[in-house]
CSV table of C-alpha atoms in Angstrom, one decimal:
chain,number,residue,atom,x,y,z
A,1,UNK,CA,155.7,52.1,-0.6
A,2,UNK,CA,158.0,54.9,1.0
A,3,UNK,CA,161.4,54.8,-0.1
A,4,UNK,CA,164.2,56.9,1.5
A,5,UNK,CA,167.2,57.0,-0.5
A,6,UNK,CA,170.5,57.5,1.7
A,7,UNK,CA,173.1,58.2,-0.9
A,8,UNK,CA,171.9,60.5,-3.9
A,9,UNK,CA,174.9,60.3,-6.4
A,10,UNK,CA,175.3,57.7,-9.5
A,11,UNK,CA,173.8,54.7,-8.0
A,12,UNK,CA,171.1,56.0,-5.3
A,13,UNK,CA,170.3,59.0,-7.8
A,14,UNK,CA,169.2,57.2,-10.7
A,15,UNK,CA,167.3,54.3,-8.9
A,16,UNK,CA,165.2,56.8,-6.8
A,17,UNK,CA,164.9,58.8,-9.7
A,18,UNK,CA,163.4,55.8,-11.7
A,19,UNK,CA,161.4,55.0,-9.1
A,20,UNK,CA,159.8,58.6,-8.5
A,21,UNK,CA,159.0,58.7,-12.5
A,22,UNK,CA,157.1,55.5,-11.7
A,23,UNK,CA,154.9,57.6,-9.1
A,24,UNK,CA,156.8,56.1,-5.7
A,25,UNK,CA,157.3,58.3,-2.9
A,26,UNK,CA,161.2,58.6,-2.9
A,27,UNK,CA,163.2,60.9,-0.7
A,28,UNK,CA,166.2,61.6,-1.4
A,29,UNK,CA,169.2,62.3,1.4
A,30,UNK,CA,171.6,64.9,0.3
A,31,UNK,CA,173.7,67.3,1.2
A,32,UNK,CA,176.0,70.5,-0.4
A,33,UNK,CA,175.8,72.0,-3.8
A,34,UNK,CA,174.0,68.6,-4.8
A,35,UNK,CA,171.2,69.4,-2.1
A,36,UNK,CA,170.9,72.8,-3.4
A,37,UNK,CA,170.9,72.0,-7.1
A,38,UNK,CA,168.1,69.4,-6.3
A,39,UNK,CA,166.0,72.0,-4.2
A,40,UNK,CA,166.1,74.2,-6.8
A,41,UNK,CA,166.0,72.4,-10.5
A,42,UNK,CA,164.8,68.7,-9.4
A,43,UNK,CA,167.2,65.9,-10.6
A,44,UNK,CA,168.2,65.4,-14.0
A,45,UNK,CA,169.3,61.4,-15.4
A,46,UNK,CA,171.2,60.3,-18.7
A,47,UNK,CA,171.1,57.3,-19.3
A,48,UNK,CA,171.5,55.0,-21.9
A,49,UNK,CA,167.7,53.9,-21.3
A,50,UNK,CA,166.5,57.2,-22.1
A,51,UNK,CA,166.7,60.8,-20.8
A,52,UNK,CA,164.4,62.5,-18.1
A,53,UNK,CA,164.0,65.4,-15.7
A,54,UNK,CA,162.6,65.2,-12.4
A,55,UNK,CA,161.4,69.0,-12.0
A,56,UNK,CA,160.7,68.4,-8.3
A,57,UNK,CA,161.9,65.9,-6.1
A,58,UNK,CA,161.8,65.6,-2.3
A,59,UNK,CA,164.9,65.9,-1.0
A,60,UNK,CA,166.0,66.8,2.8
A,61,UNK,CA,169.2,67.3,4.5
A,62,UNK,CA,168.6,65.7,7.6
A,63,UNK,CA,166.7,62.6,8.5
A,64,UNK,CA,164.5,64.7,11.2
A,65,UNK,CA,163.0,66.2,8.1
A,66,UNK,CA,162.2,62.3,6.5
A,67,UNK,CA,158.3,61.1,7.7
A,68,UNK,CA,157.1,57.8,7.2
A,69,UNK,CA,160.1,55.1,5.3
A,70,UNK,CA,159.1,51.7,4.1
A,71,UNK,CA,162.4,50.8,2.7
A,72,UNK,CA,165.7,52.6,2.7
A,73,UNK,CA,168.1,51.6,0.0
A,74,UNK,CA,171.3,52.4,1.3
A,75,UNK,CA,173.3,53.8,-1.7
A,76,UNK,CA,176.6,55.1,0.0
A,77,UNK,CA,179.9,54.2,0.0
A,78,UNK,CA,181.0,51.3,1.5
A,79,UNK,CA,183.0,53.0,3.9
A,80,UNK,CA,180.2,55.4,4.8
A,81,UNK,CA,177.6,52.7,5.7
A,82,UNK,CA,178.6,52.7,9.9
A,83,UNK,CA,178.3,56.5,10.3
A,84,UNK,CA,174.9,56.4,8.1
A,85,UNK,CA,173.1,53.8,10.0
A,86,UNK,CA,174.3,55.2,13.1
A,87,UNK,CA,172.4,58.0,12.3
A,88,UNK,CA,168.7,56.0,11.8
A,89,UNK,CA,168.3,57.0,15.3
A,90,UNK,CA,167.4,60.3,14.2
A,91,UNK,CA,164.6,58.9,12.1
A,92,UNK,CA,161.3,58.9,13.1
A,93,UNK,CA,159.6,56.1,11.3
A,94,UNK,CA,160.4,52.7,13.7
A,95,UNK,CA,159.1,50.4,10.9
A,96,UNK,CA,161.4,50.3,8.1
A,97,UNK,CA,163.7,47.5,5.9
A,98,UNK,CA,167.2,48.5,5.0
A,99,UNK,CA,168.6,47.3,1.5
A,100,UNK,CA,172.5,47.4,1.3
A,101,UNK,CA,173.9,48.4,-2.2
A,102,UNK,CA,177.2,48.6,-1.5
A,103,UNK,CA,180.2,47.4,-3.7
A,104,UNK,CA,181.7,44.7,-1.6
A,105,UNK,CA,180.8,41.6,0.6
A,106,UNK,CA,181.1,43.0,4.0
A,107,UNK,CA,177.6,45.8,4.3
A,108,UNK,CA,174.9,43.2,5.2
A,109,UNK,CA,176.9,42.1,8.6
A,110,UNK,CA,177.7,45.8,8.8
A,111,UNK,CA,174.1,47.0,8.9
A,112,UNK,CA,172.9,44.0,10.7
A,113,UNK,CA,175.2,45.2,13.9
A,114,UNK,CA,173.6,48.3,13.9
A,115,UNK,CA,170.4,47.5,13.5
A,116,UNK,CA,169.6,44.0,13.6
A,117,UNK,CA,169.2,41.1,11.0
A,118,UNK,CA,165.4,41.3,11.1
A,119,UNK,CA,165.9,45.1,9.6
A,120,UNK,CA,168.1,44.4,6.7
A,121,UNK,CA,168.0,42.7,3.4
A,122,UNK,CA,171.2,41.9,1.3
A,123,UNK,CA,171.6,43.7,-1.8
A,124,UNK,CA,173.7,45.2,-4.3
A,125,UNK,CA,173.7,46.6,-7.9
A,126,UNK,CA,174.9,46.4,-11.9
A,127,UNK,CA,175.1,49.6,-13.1
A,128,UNK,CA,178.1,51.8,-14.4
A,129,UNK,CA,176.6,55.9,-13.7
A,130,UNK,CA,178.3,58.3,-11.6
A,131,UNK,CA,177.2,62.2,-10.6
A,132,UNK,CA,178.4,64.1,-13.3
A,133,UNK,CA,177.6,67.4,-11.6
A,134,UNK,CA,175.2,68.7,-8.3
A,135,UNK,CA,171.6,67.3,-9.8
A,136,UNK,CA,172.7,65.4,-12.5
A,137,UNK,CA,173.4,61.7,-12.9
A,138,UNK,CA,174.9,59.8,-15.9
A,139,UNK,CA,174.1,56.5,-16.5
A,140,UNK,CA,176.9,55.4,-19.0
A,141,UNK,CA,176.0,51.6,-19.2
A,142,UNK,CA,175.4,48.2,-18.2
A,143,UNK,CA,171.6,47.2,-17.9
A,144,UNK,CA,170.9,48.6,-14.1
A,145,UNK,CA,169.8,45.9,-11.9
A,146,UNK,CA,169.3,45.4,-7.9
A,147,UNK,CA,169.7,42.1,-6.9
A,148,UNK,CA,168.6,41.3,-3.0
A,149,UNK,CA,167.3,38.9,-0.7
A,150,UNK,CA,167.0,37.8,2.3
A,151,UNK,CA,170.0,36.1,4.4
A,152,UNK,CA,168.6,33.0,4.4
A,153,UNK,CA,167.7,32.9,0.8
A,154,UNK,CA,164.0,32.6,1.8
A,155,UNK,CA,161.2,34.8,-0.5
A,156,UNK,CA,160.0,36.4,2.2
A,157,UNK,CA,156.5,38.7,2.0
A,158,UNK,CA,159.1,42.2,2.2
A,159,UNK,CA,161.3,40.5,-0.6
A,160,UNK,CA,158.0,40.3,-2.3
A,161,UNK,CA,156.7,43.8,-1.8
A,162,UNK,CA,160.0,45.1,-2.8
A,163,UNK,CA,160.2,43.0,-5.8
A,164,UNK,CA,157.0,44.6,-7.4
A,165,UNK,CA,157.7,47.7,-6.5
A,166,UNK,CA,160.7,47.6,-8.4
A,167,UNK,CA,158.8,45.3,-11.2
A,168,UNK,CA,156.3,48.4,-11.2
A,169,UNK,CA,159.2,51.0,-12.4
A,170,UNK,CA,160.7,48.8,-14.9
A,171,UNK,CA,163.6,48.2,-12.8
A,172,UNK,CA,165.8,44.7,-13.7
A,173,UNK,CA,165.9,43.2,-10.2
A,174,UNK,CA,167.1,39.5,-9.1
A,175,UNK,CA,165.8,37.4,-6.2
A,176,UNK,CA,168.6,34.6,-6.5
A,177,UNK,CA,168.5,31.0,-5.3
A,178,UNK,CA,171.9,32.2,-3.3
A,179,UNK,CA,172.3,35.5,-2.8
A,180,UNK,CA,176.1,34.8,-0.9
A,181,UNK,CA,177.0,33.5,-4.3
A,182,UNK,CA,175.6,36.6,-6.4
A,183,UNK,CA,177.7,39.2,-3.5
A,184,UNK,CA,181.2,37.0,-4.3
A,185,UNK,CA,180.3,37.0,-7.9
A,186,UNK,CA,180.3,40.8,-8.5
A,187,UNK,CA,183.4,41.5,-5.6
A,188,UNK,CA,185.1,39.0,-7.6
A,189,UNK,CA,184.3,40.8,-10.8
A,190,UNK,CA,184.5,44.2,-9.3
A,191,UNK,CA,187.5,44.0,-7.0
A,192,UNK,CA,190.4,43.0,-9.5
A,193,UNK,CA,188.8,45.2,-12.6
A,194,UNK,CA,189.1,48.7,-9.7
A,195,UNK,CA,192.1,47.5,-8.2
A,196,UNK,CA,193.9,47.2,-11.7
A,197,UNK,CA,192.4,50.0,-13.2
A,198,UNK,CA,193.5,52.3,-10.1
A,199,UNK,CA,197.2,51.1,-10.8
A,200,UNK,CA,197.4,51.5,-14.1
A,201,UNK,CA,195.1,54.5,-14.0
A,202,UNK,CA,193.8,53.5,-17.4
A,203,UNK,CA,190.4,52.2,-18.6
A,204,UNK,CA,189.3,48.8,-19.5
A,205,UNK,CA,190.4,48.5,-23.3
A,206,UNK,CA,194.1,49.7,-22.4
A,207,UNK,CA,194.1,46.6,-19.6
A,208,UNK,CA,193.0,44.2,-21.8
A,209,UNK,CA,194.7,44.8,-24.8
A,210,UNK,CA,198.3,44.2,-22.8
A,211,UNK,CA,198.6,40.7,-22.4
A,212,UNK,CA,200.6,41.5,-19.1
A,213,UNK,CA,198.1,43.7,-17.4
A,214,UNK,CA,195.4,41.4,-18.9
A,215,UNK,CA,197.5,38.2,-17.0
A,216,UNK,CA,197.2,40.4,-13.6
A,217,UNK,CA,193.5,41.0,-13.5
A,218,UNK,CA,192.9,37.3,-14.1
A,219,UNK,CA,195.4,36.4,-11.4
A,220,UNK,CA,193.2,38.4,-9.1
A,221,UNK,CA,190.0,37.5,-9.7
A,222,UNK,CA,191.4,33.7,-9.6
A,223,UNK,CA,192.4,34.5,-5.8
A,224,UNK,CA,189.0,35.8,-5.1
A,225,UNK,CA,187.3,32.7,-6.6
A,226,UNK,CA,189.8,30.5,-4.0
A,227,UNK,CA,188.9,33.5,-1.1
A,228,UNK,CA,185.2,32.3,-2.2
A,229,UNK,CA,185.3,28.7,-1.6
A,230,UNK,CA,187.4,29.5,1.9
A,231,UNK,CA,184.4,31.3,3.0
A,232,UNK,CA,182.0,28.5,1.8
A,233,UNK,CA,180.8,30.3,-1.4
A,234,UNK,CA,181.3,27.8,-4.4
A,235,UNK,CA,180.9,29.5,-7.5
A,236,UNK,CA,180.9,27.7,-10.7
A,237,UNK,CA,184.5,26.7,-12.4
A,238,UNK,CA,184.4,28.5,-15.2
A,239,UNK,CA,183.1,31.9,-13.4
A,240,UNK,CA,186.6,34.0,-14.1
A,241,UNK,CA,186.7,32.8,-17.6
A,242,UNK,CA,183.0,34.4,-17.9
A,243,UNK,CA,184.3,37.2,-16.3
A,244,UNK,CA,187.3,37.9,-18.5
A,245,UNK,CA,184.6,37.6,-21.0
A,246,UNK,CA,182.7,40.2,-19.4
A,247,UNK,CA,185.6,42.1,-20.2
A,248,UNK,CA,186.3,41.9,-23.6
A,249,UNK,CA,182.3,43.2,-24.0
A,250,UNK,CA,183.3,46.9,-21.8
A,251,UNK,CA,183.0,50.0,-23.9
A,252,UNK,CA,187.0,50.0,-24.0
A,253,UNK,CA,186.9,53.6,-22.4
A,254,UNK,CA,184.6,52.4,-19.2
A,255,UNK,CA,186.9,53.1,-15.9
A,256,UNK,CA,185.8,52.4,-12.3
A,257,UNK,CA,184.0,54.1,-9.3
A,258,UNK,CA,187.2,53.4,-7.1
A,259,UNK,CA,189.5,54.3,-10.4
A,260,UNK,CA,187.6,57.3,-10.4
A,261,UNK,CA,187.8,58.6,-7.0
A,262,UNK,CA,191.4,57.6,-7.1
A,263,UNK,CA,192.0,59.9,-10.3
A,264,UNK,CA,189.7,63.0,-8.4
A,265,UNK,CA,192.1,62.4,-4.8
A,266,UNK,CA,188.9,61.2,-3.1
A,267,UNK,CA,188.7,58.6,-0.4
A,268,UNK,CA,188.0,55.7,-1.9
A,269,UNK,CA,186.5,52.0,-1.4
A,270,UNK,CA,189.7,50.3,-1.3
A,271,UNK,CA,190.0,49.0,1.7
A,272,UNK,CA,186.4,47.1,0.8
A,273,UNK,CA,187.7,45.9,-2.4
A,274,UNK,CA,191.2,44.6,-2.6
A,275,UNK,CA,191.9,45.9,1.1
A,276,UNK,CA,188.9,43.3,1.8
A,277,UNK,CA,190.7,40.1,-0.3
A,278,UNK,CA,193.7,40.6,2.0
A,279,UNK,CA,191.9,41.2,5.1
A,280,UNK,CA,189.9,38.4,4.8
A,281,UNK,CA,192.3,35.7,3.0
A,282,UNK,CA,194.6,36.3,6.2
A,283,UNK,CA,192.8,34.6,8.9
A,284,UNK,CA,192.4,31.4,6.0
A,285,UNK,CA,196.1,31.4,5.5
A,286,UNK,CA,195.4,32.0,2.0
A,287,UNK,CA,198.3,33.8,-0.4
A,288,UNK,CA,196.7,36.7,-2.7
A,289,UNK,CA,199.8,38.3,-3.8
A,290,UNK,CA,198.0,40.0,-6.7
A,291,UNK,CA,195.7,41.8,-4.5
A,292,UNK,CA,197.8,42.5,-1.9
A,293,UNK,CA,200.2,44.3,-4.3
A,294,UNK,CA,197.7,46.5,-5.2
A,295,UNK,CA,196.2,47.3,-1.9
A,296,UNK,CA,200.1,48.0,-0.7
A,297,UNK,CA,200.4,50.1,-4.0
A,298,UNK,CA,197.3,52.0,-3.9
A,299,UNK,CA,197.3,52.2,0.2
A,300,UNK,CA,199.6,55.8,0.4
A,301,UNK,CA,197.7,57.2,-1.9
A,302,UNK,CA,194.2,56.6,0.1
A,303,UNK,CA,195.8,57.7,3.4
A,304,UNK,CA,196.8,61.3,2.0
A,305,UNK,CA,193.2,61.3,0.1
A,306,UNK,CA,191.9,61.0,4.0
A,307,UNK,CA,194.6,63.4,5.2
């Protein structure tokens, strides 16, 4: 199986790094200083499931360079995934599956505008890495896993082939029963735990040791778990309490990809996250005063990180 990786940094980087150990043929997509560092000194990963080098990879620049792609496991940022699969024109393989990983619940419907349902799986990931430096990714925790499927929730024979390649390289994967319900669990995890951690710019511990910043990240997910069942995803009653749960077992320093590209100036996934629970609860006539205080509070911010 060829596997072109569109987005080299914590997530893409250390599942096509796994996945090259195993023997696959993974390219990698890159660009600037991390391009370079990768051309020159491979890719290095630590992770909590062990330490290794990659002293050669094959990584290109541009996708007129990238030959024959099986699958391409589209690790970007959420707001990056339009331009990105805009660009598959440019490739020259015709015969490929695309499998989302963004954070969010809005990529699959994204990708299959672009190019079409019958190209694109819907996917995302558990894992809490990020690219320390150009050619070097830290994995800080959380058992990495890539759940997918298809739209329709059938086990088709690509869902297969995919699930023993990843099966192959030791990587945890999930083909769910419902793979709608798995997409609202994690943005329901994901988006109140960034979206409080980028107001209070602190990390997991410090938020759930105050009983009133701990009250506000409950509130949120709780509006996400009512923006669920408005968009006919019914997860189970007692899913925020697990997740609040979920908390309490965080390394108490662990902070957030959209935290962290708050805290750096960077554009960030905002307007998928908490930007998304507003956007999408409007049109329902659903209140999310939570989240909508923290996508107003974070909003200035994000426009001057865009210029």
């Amino acid at each position: 199986m060829h596997i072109l990786v569109m987005g080299a940094g914590g997530v893409g980087g250390y599942f096509g790094a796994v996945l090259a150990k195993a023997g696959y043929d993974v390219t990698f997509l890159a660009r600037g200083r991390h391009l370079t560092a990768m051309e020159s000194n491979g890719l290095k990963i630590t992770s909590t499931k062990g330490d290794f080098h990659l002293r050669s990879v094959n990584v290109v620049e541009s996708l007129e360079s990238v030959g024959q792609v099986d699958v391409i496991m589209l690790a970007v940022k959420a707001w990056q995934v339009q331009e990105c699969v805009r660009g598959l024109n440019r490739l020259k393989a015709n015969k490929y599956m695309i499998v989302p990983l963004q954070n969010g619940v809005e990529s699959y419907d994204e990708v299959c505008e672009i190019v079409g349902r019958e190209r694109t799986l819907a996917g995302s990931t558990k894992i809490i890495s990020y690219l320390e430096r150009p050619g070097h990714v830290v994995h800080l925790g959380v058992e990495p896993e890539i759940t997918f499927g298809e739209w329709d929730n059938c086990r088709s024979e690509r869902v297969q082939r995919f699930a023993d390649c990843l099966k192959q390289a030791g990587i945890k994967y999930d083909v769910p029963d419902s793979i709608q319900e798995e997409l609202w669990k994690k943005f329901l995890f994901l988006a109140p735990c960034a979206g409080v951690g980028s107001v209070t710019q602190m990390p997991i511990g410090d938020i759930r040791s105050v009983p009133e910043t701990r009250r506000m990240l409950s509130d949120a997910m709780k509006e996400v778990y009512e923006l669920a069942k408005h968009h006919g995803v019914s997860l189970p009653e007692s899913f925020v309490d697990r997740c609040m749960a979920g908390v309490e077992t965080m390394r108490p320093d662990a902070t957030f990809s959209m935290q962290r590209d708050f805290a750096a100036k960077k554009p960030s996934e905002l307007h998928y996250l908490n930007g998304a629970v507003v956007r999408l609860a409007e049109p329902k006539g659903l209140p999310v005063p939570v989240n909508s205080f923290i996508y107003a509070s974070l909003l200035p911010a994000e426009r001057q990180a865009r210029g």
